[in-house]
Amino acid sequence: MQSDAIVIGGGLVGAATAYGLAKEGLAVTVLDEGDVAFRASRGNFGLVWVQSKGDGYPDYAIWTRRSADLWPELDAMLKEETGVSTFYEKPGGLHFCLSEEELEKRKALIARLHNVHGAANYGARILDRQEVHDMMPGLGPDVVGGTYCEHDGHASPLYLLRALHDGLKRRGGRIVADAGARDISRDGEGYAVATPAGTFRAGRVVLAAGLGNKPLGETVGLRLPIAPLKGQILVTERTRPRLSMPTHVVRQTGEGSIMIGDSHEDVGFDISSSSDVMAQLAARAIRMFPFLKDLRIVRSWAALRIMSPDGYPIYQQSETHPGVFSVNCHSGVTLAGSHALALAPMIAKGALDEDLAAFSARRFDAPAN
Ligand SMILES: Cc1cc2nc3c(=O)[nH]c(=O)nc-3n(C[C@H](O)[C@H](O)[C@H](O)COP(=O)(O)OP(=O)(O)OC[C@H]3O[C@@H](n4cnc5c(N)ncnc54)[C@H](O)[C@@H]3O)c2cc1C
């Protein structure tokens, strides 16, 4: 079974990259392990978030903003081609501070990021107590201020995934389930990927298997030091429109549920929910929005982020296996625009642009003495 490109992993990162490759005219096959694998894309919060991204790492700040700028184009394309709405909206986003100390730290962060983007470009500003309460009526008295960024937005991660899969298929791509990659070997000018569903061949191979990338990378000369970081999320019953825009930890979905997120727990490959963490999430959310105390929680889950040691993405072509690329990140919703419309064209032409050099995993190699 021959294609121009094989994408290993059908989560948000693989699907966005595969869709972008198909848009470039490549015949694409996505191989996905299936429900037995860890799948961050089915457990995330759905923010398309720019503010606070890339502190100390300007390349990431710029790449994130680029993705937010590409999102409207991607969303419109997917809707037109598939009829699936991702519920994408870009009303801007709010981050709340619950103490003066938090607000001071936030001010310093925003000032540093202004230096990266330029004040006009960054589009984030500090809000004092009055401003933040005017902007989001119904906030609790504990909210002392916050920040607003006009480039922030949100979407349904599940509908995004569905739209990308549908869009890929409409562009002639195929998705093979229960096809975990077991071996990648050279095959003439390209590669053969062996799976329980058969062997697939292509000139290009993209490793987008989330946490599964680490062992796959080792077989093709890529050292990908990624690790899981657990996050838990709560979802309330549906309610009338209450929130005009997403916030960093509470957002209202297109269907009316309120999502409350999310924790950061370094506990290995554990995806159990825990009542103490859920209680902390709920308590913090109620301090921000007291009306939440009257809503019932109807769902909760835990999922694993895919984290590099510094938290920034890894994009790299293998030196020993040219044509094999790895793509990893912990913000697969936010970066879907960049993955589909900026990264995929680079992979299609066979080389990553120089401005992505900062994302090579070589940054984790010990410096030579
Ligand atoms: C609680 C939580 C909240 C989050 N909130 C946000 C947010 O608000 N905004 C945002 O941008 N991001 C958010 N994220 C991050 C986002 O979910 C991830 O960046 C994204 O889902 C990663 O997608 P992925 O495709 O790399 O990985 P995954 O979704 O894990 O997909 C990997 C896929 O690879 C497959 N696979 C694994 N091994 C193999 C193999 N050997 N062969 C074939 N297939 C294989 C699996 O079946 C799976 O489908 C959040 C994550 C969590 C956990």
Short mmCIF file of C-alpha atoms and ligand atoms in Angstrom, two decimals:
data_model
loop_
_atom_site.label_atom_id
_atom_site.label_comp_id
_atom_site.label_asym_id
_atom_site.label_seq_id
_atom_site.Cartn_x
_atom_site.Cartn_y
_atom_site.Cartn_z
CA MET A 1 0.00 0.00 0.00
CA GLN A 2 1.87 3.03 -1.32
CA SER A 3 1.25 6.72 -0.46
CA ASP A 4 3.26 9.92 -0.76
CA ALA A 5 3.18 10.37 3.03
CA ILE A 6 2.33 8.28 6.05
CA VAL A 7 1.31 10.06 9.22
CA ILE A 8 1.63 7.86 12.31
CA GLY A 9 -1.03 8.98 14.79
CA GLY A 10 -4.54 10.28 14.10
CA GLY A 11 -4.90 12.74 17.02
CA LEU A 12 -5.12 16.48 16.55
CA VAL A 13 -1.46 16.87 15.62
CA GLY A 14 -1.41 14.00 13.13
CA ALA A 15 -4.80 14.89 11.67
CA ALA A 16 -3.94 18.58 11.19
CA THR A 17 -0.61 17.70 9.59
CA ALA A 18 -2.18 15.02 7.40
CA TYR A 19 -4.95 17.38 6.29
CA GLY A 20 -2.33 19.99 5.39
CA LEU A 21 -0.27 17.45 3.44
CA ALA A 22 -3.36 16.36 1.49
CA LYS A 23 -4.11 20.01 0.77
CA GLU A 24 -0.61 20.23 -0.73
CA GLY A 25 -1.65 17.46 -3.13
CA LEU A 26 0.03 14.49 -1.43
CA ALA A 27 -1.63 11.08 -1.15
CA VAL A 28 -1.74 10.60 2.61
CA THR A 29 -2.33 7.58 4.84
CA VAL A 30 -2.87 8.03 8.57
CA LEU A 31 -2.09 5.00 10.71
CA ASP A 32 -3.64 5.07 14.16
CA GLU A 33 -3.13 2.74 17.09
CA GLY A 34 -6.72 3.06 18.36
CA ASP A 35 -8.47 3.21 21.73
CA VAL A 36 -5.75 1.32 23.58
CA ALA A 37 -3.36 4.29 23.16
CA PHE A 38 -3.23 7.48 25.25
CA ARG A 39 -5.13 10.11 23.31
CA ALA A 40 -4.76 13.69 24.54
CA SER A 41 -6.91 14.98 21.68
CA ARG A 42 -9.99 13.38 23.14
CA GLY A 43 -9.48 14.86 26.61
CA ASN A 44 -8.48 18.48 26.25
CA PHE A 45 -9.97 21.84 27.11
CA GLY A 46 -10.30 23.46 23.70
CA LEU A 47 -8.52 26.78 24.03
CA VAL A 48 -6.85 28.49 21.09
CA TRP A 49 -4.61 30.51 23.35
CA VAL A 50 -1.97 33.15 22.68
CA GLN A 51 -1.57 35.16 25.88
CA SER A 52 1.29 34.01 28.13
CA LYS A 53 2.62 31.57 25.50
CA GLY A 54 6.36 31.69 24.88
CA ASP A 55 7.70 33.51 27.91
CA GLY A 56 11.48 33.13 27.53
CA TYR A 57 11.05 31.43 24.13
CA PRO A 58 10.22 34.05 21.48
CA ASP A 59 10.06 31.53 18.64
CA TYR A 60 7.20 29.78 20.40
CA ALA A 61 5.39 33.06 21.09
CA ILE A 62 5.59 33.92 17.39
CA TRP A 63 4.63 30.40 16.19
CA THR A 64 1.60 30.39 18.51
CA ARG A 65 0.44 33.78 17.30
CA ARG A 66 0.91 32.64 13.70
CA SER A 67 -1.34 29.68 14.40
CA ALA A 68 -4.03 31.86 15.98
CA ASP A 69 -3.91 34.02 12.85
CA LEU A 70 -4.29 30.95 10.61
CA TRP A 71 -7.17 29.45 12.61
CA PRO A 72 -10.01 31.44 10.93
CA GLU A 73 -8.79 30.28 7.51
CA LEU A 74 -8.52 26.66 8.63
CA ASP A 75 -11.92 26.75 10.29
CA ALA A 76 -13.62 28.27 7.22
CA MET A 77 -11.96 25.72 4.94
CA LEU A 78 -13.03 22.79 7.10
CA LYS A 79 -16.58 24.03 7.38
CA GLU A 80 -16.88 24.54 3.64
CA GLU A 81 -15.36 21.19 2.75
CA THR A 82 -16.99 19.01 5.42
CA GLY A 83 -20.02 20.89 6.75
CA VAL A 84 -18.68 20.23 10.27
CA SER A 85 -18.58 23.22 12.61
CA THR A 86 -15.70 23.26 15.05
CA PHE A 87 -17.58 25.88 17.14
CA TYR A 88 -14.50 28.07 16.70
CA GLU A 89 -14.85 31.58 18.09
CA LYS A 90 -12.31 34.32 18.59
CA PRO A 91 -13.85 36.79 21.03
CA GLY A 92 -10.55 37.21 22.89
CA GLY A 93 -9.76 35.52 26.19
CA LEU A 94 -9.46 36.40 29.85
CA HIS A 95 -7.01 35.31 32.52
CA PHE A 96 -8.06 36.08 36.08
CA CYS A 97 -5.87 36.83 39.08
CA LEU A 98 -7.13 35.94 42.54
CA SER A 99 -4.60 37.95 44.56
CA GLU A 100 -2.55 41.13 44.22
CA GLU A 101 0.59 39.01 44.15
CA GLU A 102 -0.73 37.00 41.18
CA LEU A 103 -1.66 40.23 39.40
CA GLU A 104 1.84 41.68 39.87
CA LYS A 105 3.42 38.51 38.45
CA ARG A 106 1.00 38.61 35.55
CA LYS A 107 1.89 42.24 34.80
CA ALA A 108 5.57 41.32 34.63
CA LEU A 109 4.83 38.40 32.29
CA ILE A 110 2.74 40.53 29.95
CA ALA A 111 5.49 43.17 29.89
CA ARG A 112 8.06 40.52 28.88
CA LEU A 113 5.80 39.26 26.11
CA HIS A 114 5.18 42.79 24.87
CA ASN A 115 8.93 42.91 24.30
CA VAL A 116 8.72 39.80 22.09
CA HIS A 117 5.70 40.73 20.00
CA GLY A 118 5.72 44.51 20.22
CA ALA A 119 2.92 46.11 22.23
CA ALA A 120 0.66 46.63 19.22
CA ASN A 121 1.07 43.06 17.95
CA TYR A 122 0.64 41.18 21.20
CA GLY A 123 -2.87 42.45 21.81
CA ALA A 124 -2.79 41.58 25.51
CA ARG A 125 -3.48 44.11 28.22
CA ILE A 126 -3.76 44.30 31.99
CA LEU A 127 -7.20 44.83 33.51
CA ASP A 128 -7.76 46.25 36.96
CA ARG A 129 -10.58 45.05 39.20
CA GLN A 130 -13.17 47.43 37.75
CA GLU A 131 -12.26 46.65 34.15
CA VAL A 132 -12.32 42.91 34.56
CA HIS A 133 -15.67 42.97 36.40
CA ASP A 134 -17.13 45.24 33.69
CA MET A 135 -15.90 42.93 30.97
CA MET A 136 -17.25 39.75 32.57
CA PRO A 137 -20.32 40.43 34.74
CA GLY A 138 -21.00 37.87 37.47
CA LEU A 139 -17.41 37.47 38.64
CA GLY A 140 -16.75 36.77 42.29
CA PRO A 141 -15.18 39.42 44.59
CA ASP A 142 -11.94 37.38 44.80
CA VAL A 143 -11.04 38.34 41.23
CA VAL A 144 -8.75 41.35 41.71
CA GLY A 145 -7.81 41.86 38.07
CA GLY A 146 -6.60 39.98 35.05
CA THR A 147 -5.47 40.14 31.47
CA TYR A 148 -7.30 40.18 28.16
CA CYS A 149 -5.89 39.16 24.78
CA GLU A 150 -7.78 39.78 21.57
CA HIS A 151 -6.08 36.88 19.75
CA ASP A 152 -7.43 34.19 22.08
CA GLY A 153 -10.35 31.96 21.24
CA HIS A 154 -11.73 28.45 21.64
CA ALA A 155 -13.17 25.53 19.71
CA SER A 156 -14.57 22.07 20.23
CA PRO A 157 -11.56 19.73 20.11
CA LEU A 158 -13.75 16.76 19.20
CA TYR A 159 -15.47 18.49 16.29
CA LEU A 160 -12.10 19.82 15.17
CA LEU A 161 -10.76 16.28 15.10
CA ARG A 162 -13.81 15.07 13.20
CA ALA A 163 -13.58 17.93 10.68
CA LEU A 164 -9.88 17.25 10.07
CA HIS A 165 -10.53 13.53 9.56
CA ASP A 166 -13.46 14.24 7.20
CA GLY A 167 -11.48 16.90 5.36
CA LEU A 168 -8.57 14.55 4.89
CA LYS A 169 -10.81 11.82 3.47
CA ARG A 170 -12.51 14.27 1.11
CA ARG A 171 -9.06 15.18 -0.20
CA GLY A 172 -8.38 11.51 -0.96
CA GLY A 173 -6.57 10.60 2.23
CA ARG A 174 -7.32 7.52 4.28
CA ILE A 175 -7.24 6.70 7.96
CA VAL A 176 -6.45 3.16 9.04
CA ALA A 177 -7.53 2.26 12.59
CA ASP A 178 -5.98 -0.46 14.74
CA ALA A 179 -2.79 0.12 12.81
CA GLY A 180 -0.18 0.82 15.46
CA ALA A 181 3.23 1.29 13.86
CA ARG A 182 5.48 -1.55 15.03
CA ASP A 183 8.49 -1.05 12.77
CA ILE A 184 9.79 1.57 10.35
CA SER A 185 12.33 0.31 7.83
CA ARG A 186 14.00 1.66 4.72
CA ASP A 187 12.30 0.68 1.49
CA GLY A 188 14.07 1.87 -1.65
CA GLU A 189 13.95 5.68 -1.66
CA GLY A 190 11.33 5.70 1.10
CA TYR A 191 10.08 3.76 4.11
CA ALA A 192 7.88 0.80 5.00
CA VAL A 193 5.80 0.95 8.17
CA ALA A 194 4.70 -2.41 9.55
CA THR A 195 1.42 -2.56 11.49
CA PRO A 196 -1.07 -5.27 12.51
CA ALA A 197 -3.25 -3.97 9.65
CA GLY A 198 -0.51 -4.54 7.05
CA THR A 199 2.61 -2.82 5.76
CA PHE A 200 2.35 0.70 4.34
CA ARG A 201 4.92 2.46 2.15
CA ALA A 202 5.70 6.13 1.50
CA GLY A 203 8.51 8.55 0.75
CA ARG A 204 7.71 10.67 3.78
CA VAL A 205 6.80 9.54 7.29
CA VAL A 206 5.53 11.89 9.98
CA LEU A 207 5.71 10.69 13.59
CA ALA A 208 2.65 12.26 15.26
CA ALA A 209 1.85 9.51 17.73
CA GLY A 210 1.77 11.74 20.82
CA LEU A 211 3.35 9.89 23.72
CA GLY A 212 3.96 7.01 21.30
CA ASN A 213 6.54 9.14 19.47
CA LYS A 214 9.34 8.47 21.93
CA PRO A 215 9.83 4.75 21.17
CA LEU A 216 9.16 5.28 17.45
CA GLY A 217 11.74 8.07 17.30
CA GLU A 218 14.45 5.83 18.72
CA THR A 219 14.11 3.54 15.69
CA VAL A 220 14.73 6.38 13.20
CA GLY A 221 17.53 8.37 14.84
CA LEU A 222 15.31 10.84 16.71
CA ARG A 223 15.74 11.31 20.46
CA LEU A 224 12.39 12.69 21.60
CA PRO A 225 12.43 13.23 25.38
CA ILE A 226 8.69 13.58 25.88
CA ALA A 227 6.75 12.67 29.01
CA PRO A 228 3.14 12.69 30.20
CA LEU A 229 1.61 15.41 32.38
CA LYS A 230 -1.87 14.66 33.64
CA GLY A 231 -4.75 17.13 33.47
CA GLN A 232 -8.25 16.72 34.88
CA ILE A 233 -11.37 18.45 33.58
CA LEU A 234 -14.93 18.87 34.88
CA VAL A 235 -18.02 19.52 32.75
CA THR A 236 -21.31 20.93 34.04
CA GLU A 237 -24.83 20.45 32.78
CA ARG A 238 -25.86 22.81 29.98
CA THR A 239 -26.97 26.29 30.89
CA ARG A 240 -28.01 29.49 29.11
CA PRO A 241 -25.21 31.60 27.61
CA ARG A 242 -23.26 32.85 30.63
CA LEU A 243 -19.73 33.52 29.38
CA SER A 244 -19.06 35.87 26.48
CA MET A 245 -15.52 34.60 26.06
CA PRO A 246 -13.24 31.79 27.25
CA THR A 247 -11.02 32.17 30.27
CA HIS A 248 -7.87 30.22 31.06
CA VAL A 249 -9.72 27.76 33.33
CA VAL A 250 -13.45 28.10 32.64
CA ARG A 251 -15.17 28.19 29.26
CA GLN A 252 -18.67 27.63 27.92
CA THR A 253 -18.98 25.24 25.01
CA GLY A 254 -21.10 25.86 21.92
CA GLU A 255 -23.67 23.46 23.34
CA GLY A 256 -23.92 25.32 26.66
CA SER A 257 -21.90 23.15 29.09
CA ILE A 258 -19.30 24.84 31.23
CA MET A 259 -15.87 23.22 31.14
CA ILE A 260 -13.66 23.64 34.16
CA GLY A 261 -10.01 22.88 33.74
CA ASP A 262 -7.41 21.83 34.34
CA SER A 263 -4.79 20.38 36.64
CA HIS A 264 -1.07 19.79 36.05
CA GLU A 265 0.02 16.54 37.71
CA ASP A 266 3.35 14.82 37.13
CA VAL A 267 2.17 11.26 37.89
CA GLY A 268 3.37 9.20 34.94
CA PHE A 269 0.94 7.25 32.78
CA ASP A 270 -1.95 7.50 35.23
CA ILE A 271 -5.32 8.63 33.83
CA SER A 272 -7.47 8.14 36.91
CA SER A 273 -9.66 10.99 38.16
CA SER A 274 -9.20 11.98 41.78
CA SER A 275 -11.80 13.65 43.99
CA ASP A 276 -9.29 15.92 45.79
CA VAL A 277 -8.06 17.47 42.52
CA MET A 278 -11.61 17.74 41.17
CA ALA A 279 -12.64 19.53 44.38
CA GLN A 280 -9.75 22.01 44.00
CA LEU A 281 -10.70 22.73 40.38
CA ALA A 282 -14.34 23.27 41.34
CA ALA A 283 -13.46 25.51 44.32
CA ARG A 284 -11.18 27.74 42.24
CA ALA A 285 -13.80 28.01 39.47
CA ILE A 286 -16.52 28.99 41.99
CA ARG A 287 -14.28 31.75 43.37
CA MET A 288 -14.18 33.12 39.83
CA PHE A 289 -17.82 32.45 38.93
CA PRO A 290 -20.05 31.97 42.00
CA PHE A 291 -23.03 30.93 39.80
CA LEU A 292 -21.21 27.66 39.11
CA LYS A 293 -22.07 26.36 42.58
CA ASP A 294 -25.67 25.82 41.38
CA LEU A 295 -24.74 23.72 38.36
CA ARG A 296 -24.31 19.96 38.45
CA ILE A 297 -21.12 18.32 37.26
CA VAL A 298 -22.14 15.73 34.65
CA ARG A 299 -18.77 14.50 33.41
CA SER A 300 -15.13 14.48 34.40
CA TRP A 301 -12.01 12.90 33.03
CA ALA A 302 -8.24 12.91 33.10
CA ALA A 303 -5.91 12.90 30.09
CA LEU A 304 -2.18 13.13 29.51
CA ARG A 305 -0.45 16.09 27.92
CA ILE A 306 2.62 15.38 25.82
CA MET A 307 5.40 17.44 27.33
CA SER A 308 8.95 18.08 26.21
CA PRO A 309 11.42 19.01 29.00
CA ASP A 310 10.95 22.75 28.37
CA GLY A 311 7.29 22.49 27.35
CA TYR A 312 7.84 23.73 23.79
CA PRO A 313 7.07 21.77 20.61
CA ILE A 314 9.47 19.44 18.87
CA TYR A 315 9.64 19.62 15.07
CA GLN A 316 12.55 17.83 13.49
CA GLN A 317 13.61 15.87 10.45
CA SER A 318 15.75 12.82 11.14
CA GLU A 319 19.36 13.15 9.97
CA THR A 320 19.81 9.39 9.70
CA HIS A 321 16.40 8.85 8.05
CA PRO A 322 15.74 11.81 5.73
CA GLY A 323 12.05 12.18 4.98
CA VAL A 324 11.06 11.13 8.51
CA PHE A 325 9.75 14.04 10.61
CA SER A 326 8.60 14.21 14.21
CA VAL A 327 5.86 16.54 15.41
CA ASN A 328 5.04 16.89 19.11
CA CYS A 329 3.43 19.62 21.16
CA HIS A 330 1.24 20.20 24.20
CA SER A 331 -1.11 22.68 22.50
CA GLY A 332 -2.54 20.73 19.61
CA VAL A 333 -5.74 22.78 19.39
CA THR A 334 -3.98 26.13 19.42
CA LEU A 335 -1.35 24.98 16.95
CA ALA A 336 -3.74 23.25 14.53
CA GLY A 337 -3.64 26.29 12.24
CA SER A 338 0.15 26.25 12.05
CA HIS A 339 0.34 22.48 11.71
CA ALA A 340 -2.13 22.31 8.82
CA LEU A 341 -1.21 25.46 6.93
CA ALA A 342 2.44 26.22 7.76
CA LEU A 343 4.21 23.05 8.94
CA ALA A 344 2.60 20.60 6.48
CA PRO A 345 3.74 22.55 3.39
CA MET A 346 7.33 22.42 4.73
CA ILE A 347 7.11 18.65 5.24
CA ALA A 348 5.59 18.30 1.77
CA LYS A 349 8.59 20.06 0.22
CA GLY A 350 10.97 17.93 2.28
CA ALA A 351 12.59 20.44 4.65
CA LEU A 352 11.59 22.50 7.66
CA ASP A 353 12.10 26.25 7.34
CA GLU A 354 15.01 27.80 9.19
CA ASP A 355 12.66 29.63 11.55
CA LEU A 356 11.62 26.26 13.01
CA ALA A 357 15.22 25.39 13.95
CA ALA A 358 14.51 26.47 17.53
CA PHE A 359 12.11 23.54 17.84
CA SER A 360 14.59 20.77 17.08
CA ALA A 361 15.02 18.23 19.88
CA ARG A 362 18.76 18.82 19.50
CA ARG A 363 18.26 21.65 22.00
CA PHE A 364 18.09 18.96 24.70
CA ASP A 365 21.44 17.42 23.80
CA ALA A 366 24.16 18.02 26.38
CA PRO A 367 26.57 20.72 25.15
CA ALA A 368 29.98 19.39 24.09
CA ASN A 369 32.84 20.41 26.43
C1 LIG B 1 -6.31 18.11 30.21
C2 LIG B 1 -5.75 18.68 28.94
C3 LIG B 1 -6.14 19.93 28.51
C4 LIG B 1 -5.63 20.46 27.32
N1 LIG B 1 -6.06 21.68 26.91
C5 LIG B 1 -5.62 22.18 25.74
C6 LIG B 1 -6.11 23.43 25.26
O1 LIG B 1 -6.96 24.07 25.87
N2 LIG B 1 -5.60 23.90 24.08
C7 LIG B 1 -4.64 23.23 23.38
O2 LIG B 1 -4.19 23.73 22.34
N3 LIG B 1 -4.18 22.04 23.81
C8 LIG B 1 -4.65 21.50 24.96
N4 LIG B 1 -4.20 20.29 25.40
C9 LIG B 1 -3.16 19.60 24.62
C10 LIG B 1 -3.72 18.88 23.43
O3 LIG B 1 -4.75 18.02 23.82
C11 LIG B 1 -2.56 18.07 22.81
O4 LIG B 1 -1.52 18.95 22.44
C12 LIG B 1 -2.97 17.32 21.57
O5 LIG B 1 -4.15 16.62 21.78
C13 LIG B 1 -1.86 16.39 21.16
O6 LIG B 1 -2.29 15.70 20.03
P1 LIG B 1 -1.47 14.50 19.46
O7 LIG B 1 -2.12 14.15 18.18
O8 LIG B 1 -0.01 14.84 19.46
O9 LIG B 1 -1.61 13.35 20.54
P2 LIG B 1 -2.79 12.34 20.86
O10 LIG B 1 -4.10 12.99 20.87
O11 LIG B 1 -2.36 11.60 22.09
O12 LIG B 1 -2.80 11.38 19.63
C14 LIG B 1 -1.79 10.46 19.39
C15 LIG B 1 -2.38 9.40 18.50
O13 LIG B 1 -1.35 8.54 18.13
C16 LIG B 1 -1.82 7.22 18.14
N5 LIG B 1 -0.66 6.35 18.36
C17 LIG B 1 0.10 6.19 19.47
N6 LIG B 1 1.11 5.31 19.23
C18 LIG B 1 0.95 4.92 17.93
C19 LIG B 1 1.66 4.03 17.10
N7 LIG B 1 2.74 3.37 17.52
N8 LIG B 1 1.22 3.85 15.83
C20 LIG B 1 0.12 4.50 15.37
N9 LIG B 1 -0.57 5.37 16.13
C21 LIG B 1 -0.16 5.57 17.38
C22 LIG B 1 -2.87 7.18 19.23
O14 LIG B 1 -3.84 6.18 18.94
C23 LIG B 1 -3.45 8.58 19.18
O15 LIG B 1 -4.64 8.66 18.41
C24 LIG B 1 -4.69 19.73 26.57
C25 LIG B 1 -4.32 18.46 26.99
C26 LIG B 1 -4.83 17.93 28.16
C27 LIG B 1 -4.42 16.55 28.58
#
